[in-house]
Coordinates of C-alpha atoms in Angstrom, one line a residue:
Chain A
M1 CA 93.2 95.2 64.2
L2 CA 95.7 98.1 64.3
K3 CA 95.6 100.0 67.7
I4 CA 96.4 103.7 67.5
G5 CA 96.8 105.9 70.5
F6 CA 95.7 109.6 70.6
L7 CA 95.2 112.2 73.3
G8 CA 91.7 111.9 74.6
P9 CA 88.9 112.5 75.3
K10 CA 87.1 112.8 72.0
G11 CA 87.2 116.2 70.4
T12 CA 91.0 116.9 70.7
F13 CA 93.0 118.2 67.8
S14 CA 95.0 114.9 68.2
Q15 CA 91.9 113.0 67.3
E16 CA 91.3 115.2 64.3
A17 CA 94.9 114.5 63.2
L18 CA 94.3 110.8 63.6
L19 CA 91.2 110.9 61.4
E20 CA 93.2 112.8 58.8
Y21 CA 96.0 110.2 58.9
K22 CA 93.5 107.3 58.5
K23 CA 91.2 109.1 56.1
G24 CA 89.0 106.6 54.2
E25 CA 90.4 103.7 56.2
K26 CA 88.5 101.6 58.7
D27 CA 90.9 98.9 59.8
F28 CA 92.0 100.5 63.1
V29 CA 90.9 101.2 66.7
E30 CA 91.3 104.6 68.4
C31 CA 92.7 104.3 71.9
A32 CA 92.4 107.5 74.1
F33 CA 95.2 108.3 76.5
N34 CA 95.5 111.1 79.1
T35 CA 99.0 112.4 78.2
F36 CA 101.3 112.3 75.2
G37 CA 103.9 110.6 77.3
E38 CA 101.5 107.7 78.1
I39 CA 100.9 107.3 74.3
I40 CA 104.6 107.0 73.5
N41 CA 105.2 104.6 76.4
A42 CA 102.3 102.4 75.3
V43 CA 103.8 102.1 71.8
N44 CA 107.2 101.3 73.4
K45 CA 105.6 98.6 75.6
D46 CA 103.7 97.1 72.6
E47 CA 100.3 97.8 74.2
I48 CA 99.4 99.7 71.0
D49 CA 100.8 99.6 67.4
E50 CA 101.0 103.3 66.7
G51 CA 100.7 106.6 68.5
I52 CA 100.0 110.1 67.2
V53 CA 101.7 113.0 69.1
P54 CA 102.3 116.7 68.3
I55 CA 105.8 117.8 67.5
E56 CA 105.6 121.4 66.3
N57 CA 103.2 124.3 66.1
S58 CA 103.6 127.2 63.7
L59 CA 103.0 129.8 66.5
E60 CA 104.3 128.1 69.7
G61 CA 107.1 126.1 68.2
A62 CA 108.5 122.8 69.3
V63 CA 106.6 120.4 71.6
N64 CA 109.5 119.9 74.0
A65 CA 108.1 116.8 75.8
T66 CA 107.7 114.9 72.5
L67 CA 111.2 115.8 71.3
D68 CA 112.8 114.9 74.6
T69 CA 111.0 111.6 74.9
L70 CA 111.9 110.5 71.3
A71 CA 115.5 111.5 71.8
T72 CA 116.2 109.7 75.1
D73 CA 113.5 107.6 76.6
V74 CA 112.4 105.2 73.8
D75 CA 113.6 103.7 70.5
L76 CA 110.7 104.3 68.1
L77 CA 110.4 105.4 64.5
I78 CA 108.5 108.2 63.0
K79 CA 106.4 106.6 60.3
A80 CA 104.1 109.5 59.2
E81 CA 103.6 113.2 59.7
I82 CA 100.3 115.1 59.5
A83 CA 99.7 118.9 59.7
I84 CA 96.3 120.2 60.6
E85 CA 95.0 123.8 60.9
V86 CA 94.2 124.7 64.5
K87 CA 91.6 127.2 65.4
Q88 CA 91.3 128.0 69.0
N89 CA 88.1 129.2 70.5
L90 CA 86.9 130.5 73.9
L91 CA 84.3 128.1 75.3
V92 CA 82.0 128.7 78.3
R93 CA 79.1 127.1 79.9
K94 CA 75.7 128.4 78.6
G95 CA 74.8 131.3 80.9
T96 CA 78.3 132.5 81.7
N97 CA 78.9 136.2 81.6
I98 CA 82.2 137.2 80.0
E99 CA 82.9 139.7 82.8
N100 CA 82.7 136.9 85.4
I101 CA 85.4 134.7 83.9
K102 CA 88.1 134.3 86.5
Y103 CA 89.9 131.2 85.2
I104 CA 91.0 130.2 81.7
I105 CA 91.9 126.6 81.4
S106 CA 93.6 124.6 78.6
H107 CA 96.6 122.7 77.5
P108 CA 99.8 124.8 77.6
Q109 CA 100.2 124.8 73.8
P110 CA 96.9 126.5 73.0
I111 CA 97.5 129.0 75.9
G112 CA 100.8 129.9 74.1
Q113 CA 99.0 130.1 70.7
C114 CA 96.6 132.7 72.2
R115 CA 99.1 134.6 74.3
N116 CA 98.4 138.1 72.8
Y117 CA 94.6 137.5 72.9
L118 CA 94.7 136.5 76.6
E119 CA 97.0 139.4 77.6
T120 CA 94.7 141.9 75.8
N121 CA 91.4 140.5 77.0
F122 CA 91.9 138.5 80.1
N123 CA 95.1 139.9 81.8
H124 CA 93.5 139.5 85.3
A125 CA 92.2 135.9 84.7
E126 CA 94.2 133.0 86.2
I127 CA 95.5 130.6 83.6
R128 CA 95.4 126.9 84.5
F129 CA 97.0 124.3 82.4
L130 CA 95.5 120.8 81.8
Y131 CA 96.7 117.9 79.8
S132 CA 94.1 118.3 77.0
T133 CA 91.8 120.9 75.5
A134 CA 88.9 118.5 75.6
E135 CA 89.5 117.8 79.3
A136 CA 89.4 121.6 79.8
A137 CA 86.0 121.7 78.0
R138 CA 84.7 118.9 80.2
Q139 CA 85.7 120.8 83.3
V140 CA 84.1 124.0 82.1
A141 CA 80.8 122.1 81.5
E142 CA 80.7 121.4 85.3
C143 CA 82.0 124.7 86.6
D144 CA 80.4 127.6 88.6
F145 CA 80.1 129.9 85.5
N146 CA 83.5 131.6 86.2
M147 CA 85.6 129.5 83.9
A148 CA 86.4 129.4 80.2
A149 CA 88.3 126.8 78.2
I150 CA 90.4 127.2 75.0
G151 CA 89.7 124.4 72.6
S152 CA 88.2 123.2 69.4
L153 CA 84.6 123.6 68.0
T154 CA 84.3 119.8 68.3
A155 CA 85.0 120.0 72.0
A156 CA 82.3 122.7 72.3
K157 CA 79.9 120.4 70.6
V158 CA 80.8 117.3 72.6
Y159 CA 80.4 119.1 76.0
G160 CA 77.5 121.4 75.0
L161 CA 79.4 124.7 75.5
D162 CA 78.9 128.1 74.0
V163 CA 81.6 129.6 71.8
I164 CA 81.9 133.2 72.8
A165 CA 85.0 134.0 70.7
E166 CA 86.1 132.1 67.6
G167 CA 89.6 131.9 66.1
I168 CA 91.4 133.6 69.0
Q169 CA 94.9 132.3 68.2
D170 CA 97.4 135.0 67.6
S171 CA 97.7 134.4 63.8
K172 CA 95.6 133.0 61.1
N173 CA 98.5 130.6 60.2
N174 CA 98.1 128.2 63.1
Y175 CA 99.1 124.7 62.1
T176 CA 100.2 121.8 64.3
R177 CA 102.4 119.1 62.9
F178 CA 101.8 115.6 64.4
V179 CA 103.9 112.5 63.9
V180 CA 102.9 108.9 64.1
V181 CA 105.4 106.8 66.1
S182 CA 105.7 103.0 65.8
K183 CA 108.2 100.2 66.0
T184 CA 107.8 99.5 62.3
A185 CA 109.2 101.7 59.5
A186 CA 107.0 103.4 56.9
E187 CA 107.0 102.3 53.3
K188 CA 109.0 104.5 51.0
A189 CA 106.8 107.0 49.2
K190 CA 107.5 109.4 46.3
N191 CA 108.5 112.3 48.5
N192 CA 110.0 111.5 51.9
K193 CA 111.5 113.2 54.9
T194 CA 114.0 111.9 57.4
S195 CA 114.5 112.9 61.0
I196 CA 117.6 112.5 63.1
V197 CA 118.8 113.7 66.5
F198 CA 122.5 114.2 67.4
S199 CA 124.8 116.1 69.7
T200 CA 128.1 117.6 68.6
E201 CA 131.4 117.8 70.4
D202 CA 131.7 120.8 72.7
K203 CA 134.0 122.9 70.6
P204 CA 133.7 125.9 68.2
G205 CA 132.3 125.2 64.8
S206 CA 131.1 121.7 65.5
L207 CA 127.5 122.3 64.4
Y208 CA 128.8 124.1 61.3
R209 CA 130.8 121.0 60.4
I210 CA 127.7 118.8 60.5
L211 CA 125.7 121.2 58.3
D212 CA 128.7 121.2 56.0
I213 CA 128.1 117.4 55.4
F214 CA 124.5 118.1 54.3
N215 CA 125.8 120.8 52.0
L216 CA 128.4 118.5 50.5
W217 CA 125.8 115.8 49.7
D218 CA 123.2 118.4 48.6
I219 CA 120.8 117.4 51.3
N220 CA 118.0 119.9 51.9
M221 CA 117.5 120.5 55.7
T222 CA 113.9 121.6 56.4
R223 CA 114.2 122.1 60.1
I224 CA 116.7 122.3 62.9
E225 CA 115.6 122.5 66.6
S226 CA 118.0 122.6 69.5
R227 CA 117.1 121.2 72.9
P228 CA 119.3 121.3 76.1
A229 CA 121.4 118.3 76.5
K230 CA 120.4 118.5 80.2
D231 CA 124.0 117.8 81.4
K232 CA 125.3 121.3 81.4
L233 CA 123.9 124.8 80.6
G234 CA 125.2 125.6 77.1
N235 CA 125.3 122.0 75.8
Y236 CA 122.6 121.1 73.2
I237 CA 121.2 118.2 71.1
F238 CA 119.9 119.0 67.7
F239 CA 116.8 117.6 65.9
V240 CA 117.1 117.8 62.1
D241 CA 114.5 117.1 59.5
L242 CA 115.7 116.7 55.9
K243 CA 114.3 115.8 52.5
G244 CA 114.8 112.3 51.3
H245 CA 114.8 108.7 52.5
I246 CA 117.4 106.8 54.4
E247 CA 117.5 104.3 51.4
D248 CA 118.5 107.1 49.0
D249 CA 122.2 106.8 48.4
D250 CA 122.9 110.5 49.2
V251 CA 120.9 110.5 52.4
R252 CA 122.4 107.2 53.6
D253 CA 126.0 108.3 52.8
A254 CA 125.6 111.8 54.4
L255 CA 124.0 110.3 57.6
T256 CA 126.8 107.7 57.8
M257 CA 129.2 110.7 57.9
V258 CA 127.0 112.6 60.4
K259 CA 127.1 109.6 62.7
R260 CA 130.8 109.4 62.5
K261 CA 131.3 113.1 63.4
T262 CA 128.8 113.4 66.3
S263 CA 129.2 112.3 69.9
F264 CA 125.5 111.1 70.0
Y265 CA 123.4 110.1 67.0
K266 CA 120.0 108.6 66.6
F267 CA 117.9 107.9 63.5
L268 CA 114.3 108.8 64.1
G269 CA 112.8 107.5 60.8
S270 CA 112.0 108.1 57.1
Y271 CA 108.4 108.8 56.3
P272 CA 106.2 110.3 53.5
E273 CA 106.2 114.1 53.4
F274 CA 102.9 115.7 54.2
V275 CA 101.9 118.6 52.1
I276 CA 99.4 121.2 53.5
K277 CA 96.7 121.9 50.9
Chain B
M1 CA 118.1 155.9 91.2
L2 CA 118.2 152.9 88.7
K3 CA 114.9 151.1 88.6
I4 CA 115.1 147.4 87.8
G5 CA 112.1 145.2 87.1
F6 CA 111.9 141.6 88.3
L7 CA 109.2 138.9 88.5
G8 CA 107.5 139.3 91.9
P9 CA 106.5 138.7 94.6
K10 CA 109.7 138.4 96.7
G11 CA 111.3 135.0 96.7
T12 CA 111.3 134.2 93.0
F13 CA 114.4 133.0 91.2
S14 CA 114.2 136.2 89.2
Q15 CA 114.8 138.2 92.4
E16 CA 117.7 135.9 93.2
A17 CA 119.2 136.6 89.7
L18 CA 118.7 140.3 90.2
L19 CA 120.6 140.2 93.5
E20 CA 123.4 138.3 91.8
Y21 CA 123.5 140.9 89.0
K22 CA 123.8 143.8 91.5
K23 CA 125.9 142.0 94.1
G24 CA 127.7 144.5 96.4
E25 CA 125.8 147.4 94.9
K26 CA 123.1 149.5 96.5
D27 CA 122.2 152.2 94.0
F28 CA 119.1 150.6 92.6
V29 CA 115.4 150.0 93.4
E30 CA 113.7 146.6 92.9
C31 CA 110.4 146.8 91.1
A32 CA 108.1 143.7 91.2
F33 CA 106.0 142.8 88.2
N34 CA 103.4 140.1 87.6
T35 CA 104.6 138.8 84.3
F36 CA 107.8 138.8 82.2
G37 CA 105.9 140.5 79.4
E38 CA 105.0 143.4 81.7
I39 CA 108.7 143.8 82.7
I40 CA 109.8 144.1 79.1
N41 CA 107.0 146.5 78.2
A42 CA 107.8 148.7 81.2
V43 CA 111.5 149.0 80.0
N44 CA 110.2 149.7 76.5
K45 CA 107.9 152.5 77.8
D46 CA 110.8 154.0 80.0
E47 CA 108.8 153.3 83.2
I48 CA 111.9 151.4 84.5
D49 CA 115.5 151.4 83.4
E50 CA 116.3 147.8 83.2
G51 CA 114.4 144.5 83.5
I52 CA 115.6 141.0 84.3
V53 CA 114.0 138.1 82.4
P54 CA 114.8 134.4 82.0
I55 CA 115.9 133.3 78.5
E56 CA 117.0 129.7 78.9
N57 CA 117.0 126.8 81.3
S58 CA 119.4 123.9 81.2
L59 CA 116.5 121.3 81.4
E60 CA 113.5 123.0 79.9
G61 CA 115.2 124.9 77.2
A62 CA 114.4 128.3 75.7
V63 CA 111.9 130.6 77.3
N64 CA 109.7 131.2 74.2
A65 CA 107.8 134.3 75.4
T66 CA 111.1 136.1 76.1
L67 CA 112.6 135.3 72.7
D68 CA 109.4 136.2 70.8
T69 CA 109.0 139.5 72.6
L70 CA 112.6 140.5 72.1
A71 CA 112.5 139.6 68.4
T72 CA 109.3 141.3 67.4
D73 CA 107.6 143.5 70.0
V74 CA 110.3 145.8 71.3
D75 CA 113.7 147.3 70.4
L76 CA 115.8 146.7 73.5
L77 CA 119.3 145.6 74.1
I78 CA 120.6 142.8 76.2
K79 CA 123.2 144.4 78.6
A80 CA 124.0 141.5 80.9
E81 CA 123.5 137.8 81.4
I82 CA 123.3 136.0 84.7
A83 CA 123.0 132.2 85.3
I84 CA 121.8 130.9 88.6
E85 CA 121.4 127.3 89.9
V86 CA 117.7 126.4 90.3
K87 CA 116.6 123.9 92.9
Q88 CA 112.9 123.1 92.9
N89 CA 111.1 121.9 95.9
L90 CA 107.6 120.7 96.8
L91 CA 106.0 123.1 99.2
V92 CA 102.9 122.5 101.3
R93 CA 100.9 124.2 104.0
K94 CA 101.9 122.8 107.4
G95 CA 99.5 119.9 108.2
T96 CA 99.1 118.8 104.6
N97 CA 99.1 115.0 104.0
I98 CA 101.1 114.0 100.9
E99 CA 98.3 111.6 99.9
N100 CA 95.7 114.4 99.9
I101 CA 97.5 116.5 97.3
K102 CA 95.1 117.0 94.4
Y103 CA 96.6 120.1 92.8
I104 CA 100.2 121.0 92.0
I105 CA 100.7 124.7 91.1
S106 CA 103.7 126.6 89.7
H107 CA 105.1 128.5 86.8
P108 CA 105.2 126.3 83.5
Q109 CA 109.0 126.3 83.5
P110 CA 109.5 124.6 86.9
I111 CA 106.7 122.2 86.0
G112 CA 108.7 121.3 82.9
Q113 CA 111.9 121.0 85.0
C114 CA 110.2 118.5 87.3
R115 CA 108.3 116.5 84.6
N116 CA 109.7 113.1 85.5
Y117 CA 109.2 113.6 89.3
L118 CA 105.6 114.7 88.8
E119 CA 104.8 111.8 86.4
T120 CA 106.3 109.3 88.8
N121 CA 104.9 110.7 92.1
F122 CA 101.8 112.7 91.2
N123 CA 100.4 111.4 87.9
H124 CA 96.9 111.8 89.2
A125 CA 97.3 115.3 90.5
E126 CA 96.0 118.3 88.4
I127 CA 98.8 120.6 87.3
R128 CA 97.9 124.3 87.4
F129 CA 100.1 127.0 85.9
L130 CA 100.6 130.4 87.5
Y131 CA 102.8 133.3 86.5
S132 CA 105.3 132.9 89.3
T133 CA 106.6 130.3 91.7
A134 CA 106.2 132.7 94.6
E135 CA 102.6 133.4 93.7
A136 CA 102.0 129.6 93.8
A137 CA 103.6 129.5 97.3
R138 CA 101.3 132.3 98.4
Q139 CA 98.2 130.5 97.1
V140 CA 99.2 127.2 98.8
A141 CA 99.6 129.1 102.1
E142 CA 95.8 129.8 101.9
C143 CA 94.5 126.5 100.5
D144 CA 92.5 123.7 101.9
F145 CA 95.4 121.3 102.5
N146 CA 95.1 119.7 99.1
M147 CA 97.6 121.7 97.1
A148 CA 101.4 121.8 96.7
A149 CA 103.5 124.4 95.0
I150 CA 106.8 123.9 93.2
G151 CA 109.2 126.7 94.2
S152 CA 112.3 127.9 96.0
L153 CA 113.3 127.5 99.6
T154 CA 113.1 131.3 99.9
A155 CA 109.5 131.2 98.8
A156 CA 108.8 128.5 101.5
K157 CA 110.4 130.7 104.1
V158 CA 108.4 133.9 103.0
Y159 CA 105.1 132.1 103.0
G160 CA 105.7 129.8 106.0
L161 CA 105.4 126.5 104.0
D162 CA 106.8 123.1 104.8
V163 CA 109.3 121.6 102.3
I164 CA 108.2 118.0 101.8
A165 CA 110.6 117.2 99.0
E166 CA 113.8 119.0 98.2
G167 CA 115.7 119.2 94.8
I168 CA 112.9 117.5 92.8
Q169 CA 114.0 118.9 89.4
D170 CA 114.9 116.1 86.9
S171 CA 118.6 116.7 87.0
K172 CA 121.2 118.1 89.3
N173 CA 122.4 120.4 86.5
N174 CA 119.5 122.8 86.6
Y175 CA 120.6 126.4 85.7
T176 CA 118.5 129.2 84.4
R177 CA 120.1 132.0 82.4
F178 CA 118.6 135.4 82.8
V179 CA 119.3 138.5 80.7
V180 CA 119.0 142.2 81.6
V181 CA 117.3 144.3 79.0
S182 CA 117.6 148.0 78.7
K183 CA 117.7 150.9 76.2
T184 CA 121.4 151.5 76.9
A185 CA 124.2 149.3 75.8
A186 CA 126.6 147.6 78.2
E187 CA 130.2 148.7 78.6
K188 CA 132.7 146.5 76.8
A189 CA 134.3 143.9 79.2
K190 CA 137.2 141.6 78.8
N191 CA 135.1 138.7 77.6
N192 CA 131.9 139.5 75.7
K193 CA 129.0 137.8 74.0
T194 CA 126.7 139.1 71.2
S195 CA 123.2 138.1 70.4
I196 CA 121.4 138.5 67.1
V197 CA 118.1 137.2 65.6
F198 CA 117.5 136.7 61.9
S199 CA 115.5 134.8 59.4
T200 CA 116.9 133.3 56.2
E201 CA 115.4 133.1 52.7
D202 CA 113.1 130.1 52.2
K203 CA 115.5 128.1 50.1
P204 CA 117.7 125.0 50.6
G205 CA 121.0 125.7 52.4
S206 CA 120.2 129.3 53.5
L207 CA 121.0 128.6 57.2
Y208 CA 124.2 126.8 56.2
R209 CA 125.3 129.9 54.3
I210 CA 124.9 132.1 57.4
L211 CA 126.9 129.7 59.6
D212 CA 129.4 129.7 56.8
I213 CA 129.9 133.4 57.4
F214 CA 130.7 132.8 61.1
N215 CA 133.1 130.1 60.0
L216 CA 134.9 132.4 57.6
W217 CA 135.5 135.0 60.3
D218 CA 136.3 132.4 63.0
I219 CA 133.3 133.5 65.1
N220 CA 132.5 131.0 67.8
M221 CA 128.7 130.5 68.0
T222 CA 127.7 129.3 71.4
R223 CA 124.0 128.8 70.8
I224 CA 121.4 128.6 68.1
E225 CA 117.7 128.5 68.8
S226 CA 115.0 128.3 66.2
R227 CA 111.5 129.8 66.7
P228 CA 108.6 129.7 64.3
A229 CA 108.4 132.8 62.1
K230 CA 104.6 132.6 62.7
D231 CA 103.7 133.3 59.1
K232 CA 103.8 129.7 57.8
L233 CA 104.5 126.2 59.3
G234 CA 108.2 125.4 58.4
N235 CA 109.4 129.0 58.4
Y236 CA 111.8 129.9 61.2
I237 CA 113.7 132.7 62.8
F238 CA 117.0 132.0 64.5
F239 CA 118.5 133.4 67.7
V240 CA 122.3 133.1 67.7
D241 CA 124.7 133.9 70.6
L242 CA 128.3 134.3 69.7
K243 CA 131.6 135.1 71.5
G244 CA 132.9 138.6 71.0
H245 CA 131.7 142.2 70.9
I246 CA 130.1 144.2 68.1
E247 CA 133.1 146.6 68.3
D248 CA 135.5 143.8 67.5
D249 CA 136.5 144.0 63.9
D250 CA 135.7 140.4 63.1
V251 CA 132.3 140.4 64.8
R252 CA 131.3 143.7 63.2
D253 CA 132.4 142.5 59.7
A254 CA 130.8 139.1 60.0
L255 CA 127.5 140.6 61.2
T256 CA 127.5 143.2 58.4
M257 CA 127.6 140.2 56.0
V258 CA 125.0 138.3 58.0
K259 CA 122.7 141.3 57.7
R260 CA 123.2 141.5 54.0
K261 CA 122.4 137.8 53.5
T262 CA 119.3 137.6 55.7
S263 CA 115.7 138.6 55.0
F264 CA 115.3 139.9 58.6
Y265 CA 118.0 140.8 61.0
K266 CA 118.2 142.4 64.4
F267 CA 121.1 143.1 66.7
L268 CA 120.1 142.2 70.3
G269 CA 123.2 143.5 72.1
S270 CA 126.8 142.8 73.2
Y271 CA 127.4 142.2 76.9
P272 CA 129.9 140.7 79.4
E273 CA 130.0 136.9 79.4
F274 CA 128.8 135.3 82.6
V275 CA 130.9 132.4 83.8
I276 CA 129.3 129.9 86.2
K277 CA 131.6 129.2 89.1

C-alpha cells in the first residue's frame, strides 16, 4: 500500500491537501510527521513513497525550507501539485476571555498570513511559533486560558476549542499550493507544468539570457522565485515553473539549452497542472 | 537632531547596522522600537527622520514584512544600504545544563539561519519566535534554566548570559543587508543603486519584456525578488535592484519605459552602493 507523509497531527491543512490529492481513492496510508523536513527526508530514505509539502502561499509567499531542501539536500521529483483555500481562525480553550490572551501560537506561515490582524488586535501578545497549526491547537487545549492558536476549523473540532474569530487571514484570497514529492515521475497529463532550479553566472544580464531562452521557444513561465545561493550575499538560485512537460519537444530543447547556459541546474519534475475551481 | 529608529533593545544586529551607518558621526539620536513595522510607520508619520530595517539575509533570503510594507503601506525612499556580518550564538543563563534546554527563542530570521544546527542538535526543543534577538536574551536571563536564546555576543554581554555555542548559523557567509528609509532622498554618490517594485500584466512573457528593457539600456540588475500580489495565487509583484542612479540618463529612460509597460510601478529610491570589505 502506498505510504504518503503529511504534517501531523490530524487537522492540519497538509492533511486537507492530502485528502484533496487522493480524492475518491482508498489505496494509501496517511503517515503523520512532525516537520516538513522529516517528510522530505523520509521519502528520500524510502521510508515512505510520497510526501506532501507546502511550497507557496498567496499571501506569505514561498515556503523557504521546502525550496531550499528540494534544491540542495535531496534528489526527488515533484509529481503533483494541489492548491487549497486556507481560512485561518483564532482558537481558544472554552472559557478563555479575549482580554486575557497573552500568547498567540501557530506555525510561522499562518502567523505571516494574519500579520495585519495580529498587529491591529493583539499587538501586545507574544507570538510563539510551532511546527504545525494542529500542534498549536493541542497546546491551547491544555493551557491556562491565556493562549490562542491560529488554525483550521478542523483543528478546533479535533481539540474541542472555541472559534472566537473566523477568517482572520489578511485577505480573502488565501491559497496554499502543496507539492507531492516522490522518487517516481508523474504520468503525463493533458496540461502539465515543469519545475526547475538553476543558478546563473555572476555577471550582468545572466538571468535575462535564461529568460531569453524561454522566449525563443515560446515557453510560458508561470513563476520565478529567487533564493540566496548561501555562498555570498548577492548570489541567488532561481526556481522557475513553466507550462508544458519535459517530454514536449519545445520544453525539452529549451531546458537542454538552459542547462548548458547555467552554472547549476536541476530538473524538479513535470506534473499535471492543478486548476483552482 | 536627526532621529533614527532601530529594533531595540540595545544589542540587536539592527543597532550594529545603525552604528556602521553613522560611523564617526555624532549628530543623531537612536530611537528603539519593538518591531520593524513600528519603525517604518514612525518614519511615515514623521515621528522620526529615518529608520533602519533589514531587507535581505544571505542565508534566509528576503525579509518579507519589510518588502511588503515598502511596496504597499507607505511612500518612503531608501536612502542607504548597509550590510553587516551576522554571527549567531546560543546563549543561556549561567548554570543552565545543555541537556535541560526545552525552549529555544529568537527572531524568526536567526532561527531560519540556524535551521540545520537546530535540527541536528535540538530537534526536540520547542522553537519560540520573538520580535528581537535582544528581547530573547532578556527573557532567557529571567528563565528557569530550560531556555536558550539565539543572538549576538553583544546581547550576551548586555544580559549577562553564557555563550555555549558560537557561530551556529548554517554557513560562514551570513550577512544581513539593511536599508535606511526616509522621506528625503540620498545625495548622489560615485556608485549608486536604485530599487523599484512593479507588477506585470498577467500574460505570458510579461516579466521577460521588462527585463528586455533593462537589457536594451544596458542596465545591470543585481537582484530580483518576487512576492505574492495577494490578490490571486500565481500573481506576483517584483522587487528589482539595479546599478545606477535615477538621475543617470540611461536609468531614467529605462525606468520611464518600465513604468509604461507595467500595471503597477513604484520607485523606491536611489542610494549609495554599500561594498562589503
